[in-house]
Short mmCIF file of C-alpha atoms in Angstrom, two decimals:
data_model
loop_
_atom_site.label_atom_id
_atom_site.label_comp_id
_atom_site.label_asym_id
_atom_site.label_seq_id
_atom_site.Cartn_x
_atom_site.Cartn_y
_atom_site.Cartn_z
CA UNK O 272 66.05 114.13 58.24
CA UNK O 273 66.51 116.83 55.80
CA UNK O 274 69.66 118.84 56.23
CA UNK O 275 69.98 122.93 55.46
CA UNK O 276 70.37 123.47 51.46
CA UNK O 277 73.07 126.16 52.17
CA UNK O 278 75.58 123.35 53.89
CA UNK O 279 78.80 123.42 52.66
CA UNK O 280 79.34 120.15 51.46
CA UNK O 281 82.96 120.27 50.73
CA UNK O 282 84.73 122.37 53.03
CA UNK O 283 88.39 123.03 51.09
CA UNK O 284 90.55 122.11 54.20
CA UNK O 285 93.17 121.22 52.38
CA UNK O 286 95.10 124.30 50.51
CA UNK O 287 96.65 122.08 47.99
CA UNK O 288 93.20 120.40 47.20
CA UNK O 289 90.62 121.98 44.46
CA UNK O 290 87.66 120.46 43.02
CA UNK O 291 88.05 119.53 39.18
CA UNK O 292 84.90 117.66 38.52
CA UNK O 293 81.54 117.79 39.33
CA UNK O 294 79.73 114.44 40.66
CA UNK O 295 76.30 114.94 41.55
CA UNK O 296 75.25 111.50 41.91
CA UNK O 297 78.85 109.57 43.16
CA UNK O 298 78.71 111.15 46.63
CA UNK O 299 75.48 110.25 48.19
CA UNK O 300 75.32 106.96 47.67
CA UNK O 301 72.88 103.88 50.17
CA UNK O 302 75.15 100.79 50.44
CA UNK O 303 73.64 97.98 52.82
CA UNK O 304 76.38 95.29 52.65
CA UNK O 305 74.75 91.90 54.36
CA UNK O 306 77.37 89.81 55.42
CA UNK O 307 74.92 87.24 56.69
CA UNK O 308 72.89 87.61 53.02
CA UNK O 309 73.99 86.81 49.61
CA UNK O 310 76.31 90.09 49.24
CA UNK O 311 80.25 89.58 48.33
CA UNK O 312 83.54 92.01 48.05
CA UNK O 313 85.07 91.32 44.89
CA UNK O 314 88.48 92.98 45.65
CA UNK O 315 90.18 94.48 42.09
CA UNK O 316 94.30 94.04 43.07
CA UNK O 317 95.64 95.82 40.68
CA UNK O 318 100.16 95.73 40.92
CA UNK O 319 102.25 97.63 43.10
CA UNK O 320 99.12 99.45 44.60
CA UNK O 321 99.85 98.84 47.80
CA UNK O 322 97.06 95.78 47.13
CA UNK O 323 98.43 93.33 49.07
CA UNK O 324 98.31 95.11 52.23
CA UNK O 325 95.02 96.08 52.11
CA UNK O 326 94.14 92.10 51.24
CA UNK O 327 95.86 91.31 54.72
CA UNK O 328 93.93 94.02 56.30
CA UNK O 329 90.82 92.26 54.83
CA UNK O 330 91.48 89.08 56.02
CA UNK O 331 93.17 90.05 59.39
CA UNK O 332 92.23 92.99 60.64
CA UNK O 333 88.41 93.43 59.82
CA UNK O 334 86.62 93.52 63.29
CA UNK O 335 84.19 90.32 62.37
CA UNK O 336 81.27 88.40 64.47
CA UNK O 337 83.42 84.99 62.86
CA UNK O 338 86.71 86.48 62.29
CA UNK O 339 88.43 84.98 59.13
CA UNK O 340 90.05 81.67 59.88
CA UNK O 341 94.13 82.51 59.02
CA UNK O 342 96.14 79.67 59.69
CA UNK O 343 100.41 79.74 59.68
CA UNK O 344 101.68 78.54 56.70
CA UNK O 345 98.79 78.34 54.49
CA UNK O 346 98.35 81.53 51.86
CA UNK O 347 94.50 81.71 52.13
CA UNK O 348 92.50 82.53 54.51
CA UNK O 349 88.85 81.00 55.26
CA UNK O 350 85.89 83.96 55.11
CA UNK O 351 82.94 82.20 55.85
CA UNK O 352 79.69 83.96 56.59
CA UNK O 353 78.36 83.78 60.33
CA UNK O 354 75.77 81.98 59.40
CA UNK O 355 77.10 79.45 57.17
CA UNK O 356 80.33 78.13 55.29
CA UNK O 357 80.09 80.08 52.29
CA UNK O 358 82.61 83.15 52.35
CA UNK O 359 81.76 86.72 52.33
CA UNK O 360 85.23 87.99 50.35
CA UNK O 361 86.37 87.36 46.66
CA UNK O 362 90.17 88.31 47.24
CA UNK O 363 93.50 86.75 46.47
CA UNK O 364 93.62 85.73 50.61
CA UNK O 365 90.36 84.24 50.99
CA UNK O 366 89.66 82.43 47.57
CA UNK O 367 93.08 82.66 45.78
CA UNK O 368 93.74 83.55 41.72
CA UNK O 369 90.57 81.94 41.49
CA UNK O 370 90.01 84.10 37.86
CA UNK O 371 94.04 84.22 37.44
CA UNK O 372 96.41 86.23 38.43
CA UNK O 373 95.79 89.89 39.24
CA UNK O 374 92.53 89.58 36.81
CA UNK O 375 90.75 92.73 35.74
CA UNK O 376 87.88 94.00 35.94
CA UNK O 377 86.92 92.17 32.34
CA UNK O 378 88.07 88.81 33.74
CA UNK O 379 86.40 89.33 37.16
CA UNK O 380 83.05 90.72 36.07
CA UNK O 381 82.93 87.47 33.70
CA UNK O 382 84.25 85.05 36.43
CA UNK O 383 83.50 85.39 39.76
CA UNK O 384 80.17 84.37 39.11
CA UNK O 385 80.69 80.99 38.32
CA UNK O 386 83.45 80.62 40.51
CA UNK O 387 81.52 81.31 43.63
CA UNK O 388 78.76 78.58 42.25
CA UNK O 389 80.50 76.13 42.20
CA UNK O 390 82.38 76.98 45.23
CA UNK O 391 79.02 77.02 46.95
CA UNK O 392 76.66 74.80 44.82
CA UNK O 393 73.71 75.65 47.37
CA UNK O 394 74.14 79.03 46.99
CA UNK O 395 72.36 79.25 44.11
CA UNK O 396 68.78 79.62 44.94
CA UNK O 397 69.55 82.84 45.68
CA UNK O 398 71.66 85.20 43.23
CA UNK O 399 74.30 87.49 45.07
CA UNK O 400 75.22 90.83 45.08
CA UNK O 401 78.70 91.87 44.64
CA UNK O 402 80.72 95.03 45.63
CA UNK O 403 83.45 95.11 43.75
CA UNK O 404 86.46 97.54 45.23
CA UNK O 405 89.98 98.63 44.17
CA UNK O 406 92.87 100.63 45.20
CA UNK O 407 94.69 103.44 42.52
CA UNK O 408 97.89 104.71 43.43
CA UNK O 409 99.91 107.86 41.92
CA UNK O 410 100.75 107.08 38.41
CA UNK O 411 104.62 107.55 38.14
CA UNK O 412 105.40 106.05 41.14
CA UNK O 413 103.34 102.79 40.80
CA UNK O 414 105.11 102.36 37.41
CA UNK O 415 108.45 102.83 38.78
CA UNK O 416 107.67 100.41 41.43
CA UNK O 417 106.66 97.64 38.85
CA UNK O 418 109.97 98.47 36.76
CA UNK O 419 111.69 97.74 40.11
CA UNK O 420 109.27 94.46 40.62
CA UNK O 421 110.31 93.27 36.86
CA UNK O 422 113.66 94.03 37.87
CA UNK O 423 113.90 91.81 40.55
CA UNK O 424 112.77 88.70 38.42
CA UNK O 425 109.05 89.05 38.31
CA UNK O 426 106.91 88.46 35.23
CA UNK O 427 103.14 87.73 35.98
CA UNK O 428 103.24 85.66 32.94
CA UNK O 429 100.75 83.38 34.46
CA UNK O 430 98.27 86.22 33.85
CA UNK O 431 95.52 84.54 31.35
CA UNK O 432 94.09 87.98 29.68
CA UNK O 433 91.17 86.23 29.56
CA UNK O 434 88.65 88.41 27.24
CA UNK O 435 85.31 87.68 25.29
CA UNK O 436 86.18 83.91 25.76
CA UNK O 437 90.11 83.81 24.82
CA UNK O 438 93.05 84.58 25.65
CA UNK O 439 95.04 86.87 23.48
CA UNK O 440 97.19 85.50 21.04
CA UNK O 441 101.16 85.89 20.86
CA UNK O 442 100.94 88.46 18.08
CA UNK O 443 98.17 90.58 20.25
CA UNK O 444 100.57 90.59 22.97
CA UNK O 445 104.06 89.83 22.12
CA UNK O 446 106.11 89.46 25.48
CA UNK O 447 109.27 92.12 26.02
CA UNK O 448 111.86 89.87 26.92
CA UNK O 449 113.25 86.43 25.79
CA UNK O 450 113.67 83.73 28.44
CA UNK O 451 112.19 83.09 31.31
CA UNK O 452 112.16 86.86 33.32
CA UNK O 453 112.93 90.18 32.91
CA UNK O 454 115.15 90.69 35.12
CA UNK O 455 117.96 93.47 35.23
CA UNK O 456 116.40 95.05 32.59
CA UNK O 457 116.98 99.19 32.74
CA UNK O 458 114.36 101.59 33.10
CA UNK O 459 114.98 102.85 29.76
CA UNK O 460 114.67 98.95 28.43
CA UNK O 461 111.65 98.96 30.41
CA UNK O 462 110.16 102.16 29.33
CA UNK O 463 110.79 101.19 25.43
CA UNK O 464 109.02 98.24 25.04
CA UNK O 465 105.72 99.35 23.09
CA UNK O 466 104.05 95.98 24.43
CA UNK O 467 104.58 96.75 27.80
CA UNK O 468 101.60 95.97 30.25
CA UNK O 469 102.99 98.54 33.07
CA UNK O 470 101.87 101.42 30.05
CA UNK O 471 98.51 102.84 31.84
CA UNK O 472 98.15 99.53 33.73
CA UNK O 473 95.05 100.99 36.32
CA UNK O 474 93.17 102.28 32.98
CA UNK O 475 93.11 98.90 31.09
CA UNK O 476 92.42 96.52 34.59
CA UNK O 477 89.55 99.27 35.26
CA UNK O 478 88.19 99.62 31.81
CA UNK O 479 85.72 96.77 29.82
CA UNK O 480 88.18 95.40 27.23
CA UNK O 481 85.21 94.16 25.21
CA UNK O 482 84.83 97.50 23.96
CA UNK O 483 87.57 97.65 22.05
CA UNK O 484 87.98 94.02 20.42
CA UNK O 485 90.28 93.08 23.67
CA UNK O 486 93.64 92.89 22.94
CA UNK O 487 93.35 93.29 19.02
CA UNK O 488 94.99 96.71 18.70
CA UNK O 489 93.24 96.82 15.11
CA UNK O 490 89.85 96.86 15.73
CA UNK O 491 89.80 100.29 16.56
CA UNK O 492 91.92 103.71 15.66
CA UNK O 493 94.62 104.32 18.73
CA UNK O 494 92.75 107.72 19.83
CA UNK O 495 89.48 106.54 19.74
CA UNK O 496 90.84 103.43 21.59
CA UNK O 497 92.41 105.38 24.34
CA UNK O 498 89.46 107.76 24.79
CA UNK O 499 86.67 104.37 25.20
CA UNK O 500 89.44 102.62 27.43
CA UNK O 501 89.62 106.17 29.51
CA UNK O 502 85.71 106.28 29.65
CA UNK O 503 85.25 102.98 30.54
CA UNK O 504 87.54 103.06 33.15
CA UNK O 505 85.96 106.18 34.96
CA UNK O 506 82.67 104.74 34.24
CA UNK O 507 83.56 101.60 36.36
CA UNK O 508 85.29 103.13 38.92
CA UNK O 509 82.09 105.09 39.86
CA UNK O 510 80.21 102.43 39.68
CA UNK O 511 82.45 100.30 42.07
CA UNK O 512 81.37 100.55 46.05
CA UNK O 513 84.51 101.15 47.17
CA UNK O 514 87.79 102.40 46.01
CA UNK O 515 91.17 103.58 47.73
CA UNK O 516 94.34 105.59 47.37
CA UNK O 517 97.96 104.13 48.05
CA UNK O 518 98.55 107.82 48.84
CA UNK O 519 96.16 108.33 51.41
CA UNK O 520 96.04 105.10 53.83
CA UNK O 521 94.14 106.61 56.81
CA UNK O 522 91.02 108.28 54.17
CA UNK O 523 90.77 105.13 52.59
CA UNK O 524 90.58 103.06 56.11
CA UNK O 525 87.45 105.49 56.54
CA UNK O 526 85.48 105.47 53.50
CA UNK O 527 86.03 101.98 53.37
CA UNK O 528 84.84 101.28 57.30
CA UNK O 529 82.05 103.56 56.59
CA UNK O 530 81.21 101.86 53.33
CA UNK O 531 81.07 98.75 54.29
CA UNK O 532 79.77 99.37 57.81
CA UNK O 533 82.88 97.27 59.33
CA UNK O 534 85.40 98.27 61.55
CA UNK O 535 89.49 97.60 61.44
CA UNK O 536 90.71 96.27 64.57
CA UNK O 537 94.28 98.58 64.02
CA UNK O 538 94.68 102.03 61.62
CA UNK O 539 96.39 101.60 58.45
CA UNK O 540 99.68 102.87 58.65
CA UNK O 541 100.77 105.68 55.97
CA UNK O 542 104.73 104.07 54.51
CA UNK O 543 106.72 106.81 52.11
CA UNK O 544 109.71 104.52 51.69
CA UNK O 545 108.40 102.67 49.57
CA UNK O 546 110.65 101.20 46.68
CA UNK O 547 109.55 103.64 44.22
CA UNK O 548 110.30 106.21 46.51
CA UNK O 549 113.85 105.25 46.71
CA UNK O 550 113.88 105.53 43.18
CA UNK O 551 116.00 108.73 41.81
CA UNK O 552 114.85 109.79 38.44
CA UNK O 553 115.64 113.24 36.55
CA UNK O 554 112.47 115.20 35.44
CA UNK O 555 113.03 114.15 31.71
CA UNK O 556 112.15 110.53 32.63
CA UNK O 557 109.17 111.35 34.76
CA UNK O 558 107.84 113.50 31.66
CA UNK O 559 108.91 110.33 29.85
CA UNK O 560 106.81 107.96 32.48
CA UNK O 561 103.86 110.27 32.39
CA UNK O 562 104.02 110.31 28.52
CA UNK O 563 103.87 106.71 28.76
CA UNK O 564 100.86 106.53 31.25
CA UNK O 565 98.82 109.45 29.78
CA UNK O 566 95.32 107.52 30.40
CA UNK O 567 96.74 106.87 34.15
CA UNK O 568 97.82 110.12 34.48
CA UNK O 569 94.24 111.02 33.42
CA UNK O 570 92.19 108.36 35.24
CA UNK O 571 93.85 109.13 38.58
CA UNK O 572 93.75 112.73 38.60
CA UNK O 573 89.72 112.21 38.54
CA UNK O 574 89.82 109.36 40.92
CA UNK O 575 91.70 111.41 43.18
CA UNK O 576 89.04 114.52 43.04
CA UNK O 577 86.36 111.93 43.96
CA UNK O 578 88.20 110.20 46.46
CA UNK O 579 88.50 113.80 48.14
CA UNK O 580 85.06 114.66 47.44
CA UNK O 581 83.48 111.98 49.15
CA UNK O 582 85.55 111.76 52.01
CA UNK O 583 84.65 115.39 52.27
CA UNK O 584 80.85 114.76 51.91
CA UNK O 585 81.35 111.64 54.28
CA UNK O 586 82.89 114.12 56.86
CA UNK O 587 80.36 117.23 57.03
CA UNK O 588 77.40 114.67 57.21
CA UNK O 589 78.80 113.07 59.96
CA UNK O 590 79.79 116.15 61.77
CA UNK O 591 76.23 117.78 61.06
CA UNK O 592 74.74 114.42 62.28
CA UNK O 593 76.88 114.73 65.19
CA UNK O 594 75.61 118.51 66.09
CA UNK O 595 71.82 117.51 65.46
CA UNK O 596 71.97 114.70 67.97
CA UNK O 597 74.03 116.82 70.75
CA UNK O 598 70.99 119.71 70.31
CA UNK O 599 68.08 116.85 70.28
CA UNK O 600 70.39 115.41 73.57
CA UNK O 601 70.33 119.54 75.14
CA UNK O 602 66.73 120.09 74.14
CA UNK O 603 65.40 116.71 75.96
CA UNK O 604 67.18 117.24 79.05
CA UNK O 605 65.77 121.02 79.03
CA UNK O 606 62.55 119.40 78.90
CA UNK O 607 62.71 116.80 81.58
CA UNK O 608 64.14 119.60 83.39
CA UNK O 609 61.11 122.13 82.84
CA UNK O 610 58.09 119.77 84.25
CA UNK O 611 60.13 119.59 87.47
CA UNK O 612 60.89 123.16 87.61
CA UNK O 613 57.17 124.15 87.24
CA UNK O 614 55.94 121.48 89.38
CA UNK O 615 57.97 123.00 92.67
CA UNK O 616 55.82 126.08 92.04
CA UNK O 617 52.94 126.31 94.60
CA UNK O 618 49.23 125.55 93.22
CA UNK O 619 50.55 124.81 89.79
CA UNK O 620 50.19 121.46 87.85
CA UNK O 621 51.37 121.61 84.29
CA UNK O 622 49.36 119.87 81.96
CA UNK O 623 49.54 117.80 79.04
CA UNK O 624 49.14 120.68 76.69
CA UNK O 625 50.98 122.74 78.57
CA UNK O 626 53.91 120.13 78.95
CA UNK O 627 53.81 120.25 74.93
CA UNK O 628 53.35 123.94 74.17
CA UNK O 629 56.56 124.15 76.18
CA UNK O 630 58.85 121.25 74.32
CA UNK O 631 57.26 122.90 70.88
CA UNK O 632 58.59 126.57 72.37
CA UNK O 633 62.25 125.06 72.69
#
């Protein structure tokens, strides 16, 4: 069905929203996700994104023909297909750390693959399709939320870094803190470690490490480093089928149901307090934090402007799909109506032609 060319795709509804960038392939985009096929959701948890709640919401509250099998006490949950044991979901509830902990997209995109083979050996006669999705959440507050993680005693030093076949070596990535945590450290401890992995976090999990000799800080000059990381990172976050905002809980319930073509049994629920909210910083430090995650800063202010776009674009088709089937519903009941009408008239059969000149009229 071909829609009017002068349709306003994206209606600005929002007074504090304005379009930055210009996608003219990234909004409409044919996704047929076959959970009874060979197609899987690779789900990108990147740290205090708000990740973990959206996993749950993946593994309990996804509107399923075989709903995921959650039992008390166990972490994982089992995703199988509905029309055989082989699961559906690649997430940290359904098939664990499988590619370590909170991998990226270098580690996943390498991974998951043979993970899922030999997971489900008869599998593969048939090679899969995956969807790999993500959530990105507001720069400054997802870092303060990770000091405030680190704080509290955790370290995700289990993390393997796992790139072009190795790990990185002690000198590539020399930890901030001796012993076994980090905890207590101050922001301002946290903020001046150079080695620290909260620095632009979303950018490097996003971007293909490959390009830039991994975690040898050598093999290319800092700027052009940053700028391939940065490019990389949009590049793959277009490509993804799916990706959320922390920021914006009930949009990303509705790209993702429409996505996907799956339904959430109850609507995400938008939480302010979180603990980086309850965070008081001056406006030197946020310059500071923002300093600190310039390629975040940069990665999410685009993410954001597509995120809008195509839930805008999502929107007007829907509502012009919406209109075209109440005028198709209007014009078929006027012409049931009509034969009747012309019928009750004395010495007057309509015909066939006639019947059709007058649904062509309306």
């Amino acid at each position: 069905r071909h829609l009017p060319t002068t349709l306003t795709f994206f209606p600005t509804t929002d007074p504090h929203y304005e379009r930055k960038y210009y996608f003219p392939r990234e909004l409409e985009r044919s996704l047929r996700f076959d959970m009874n096929g060979d197609d899987v959701i690779v789900f990108l948890h990147i740290q205090k994104t708000g990740g973990t709640t959206f996993g749950r919401h993946l593994v309990q509250n996804v509107r399923l023909e075989v709903p995921c099998d959650c039992r008390p006490g166990q972490k994982k949950c089992t995703c199988y297909r509905p029309n055989r044991r082989e699961t559906w979901l690649f997430s940290r509830f359904s098939t664990g750390w499988s590619c370590g902990l909170h991998a990226d997209w270098t580690e996943l995109t390498s991974c998951v693959p043979g993970v899922l083979d030999r997971r489900d050996p008869a599998a593969l006669r048939a090679p899969r399709k995956f969807y790999y999705i993500t959530l990105l959440r507001d720069p400054v507050s997802r870092y303060l939320s990770e000091w405030r993680h680190v704080q509290r005693g955790a370290t995700w030093k289990t993390s393997l870094h796992m790139c072009d076949g190795r790990t990185p070596t002690p000198e590539e990535l020399p930890p901030c803190y001796e012993g076994t945590d980090w905890s207590g450290c101050t922001l301002q401890e946290f903020m001046d470690c150079p080695y620290n992995l909260a620095n632009n976090r979303q950018v490097r999990m996003l971007a293909d490490l490959s390009l830039v000799g991994c975690y040898n800080l050598s093999f290319v000059p800092e700027g052009r480093r940053a700028q391939l990381l940065l490019d990389s990172a949009k590049k793959n976050l277009r490509g993804m089928a799916f990706f959320g905002l922390t920021e914006f809980q009930r949009k990303t319930q509705y790209l993702f149901e429409r996505t996907f073509n799956l339904k959430f049994i109850r609507p995400f629920m938008q939480y302010n307090s979180t603990r980086a909210g309850g965070v008081e910083v001056d406006a030197d430090t946020v310059r500071r934090i923002e300093e600190l995650n310039d390629l975040d800063v940069q990665l999410y202010d685009y993410a954001r402007d597509l995120f809008q776009q195509r839930y805008q674009y999502k929107r007007q088709l829907e509502r012009r799909e919406q209109r075209l089937r109440s005028r198709e519903e209007r014009l078929l009941h006027r012409a049931q109506e009509a034969p009747r009408e012309e019928a009750e008239e004395p010495g007057r059969v309509p015909t066939e032609d006639y019947m059709s000149h007058i649904i062509e009229k309306w």
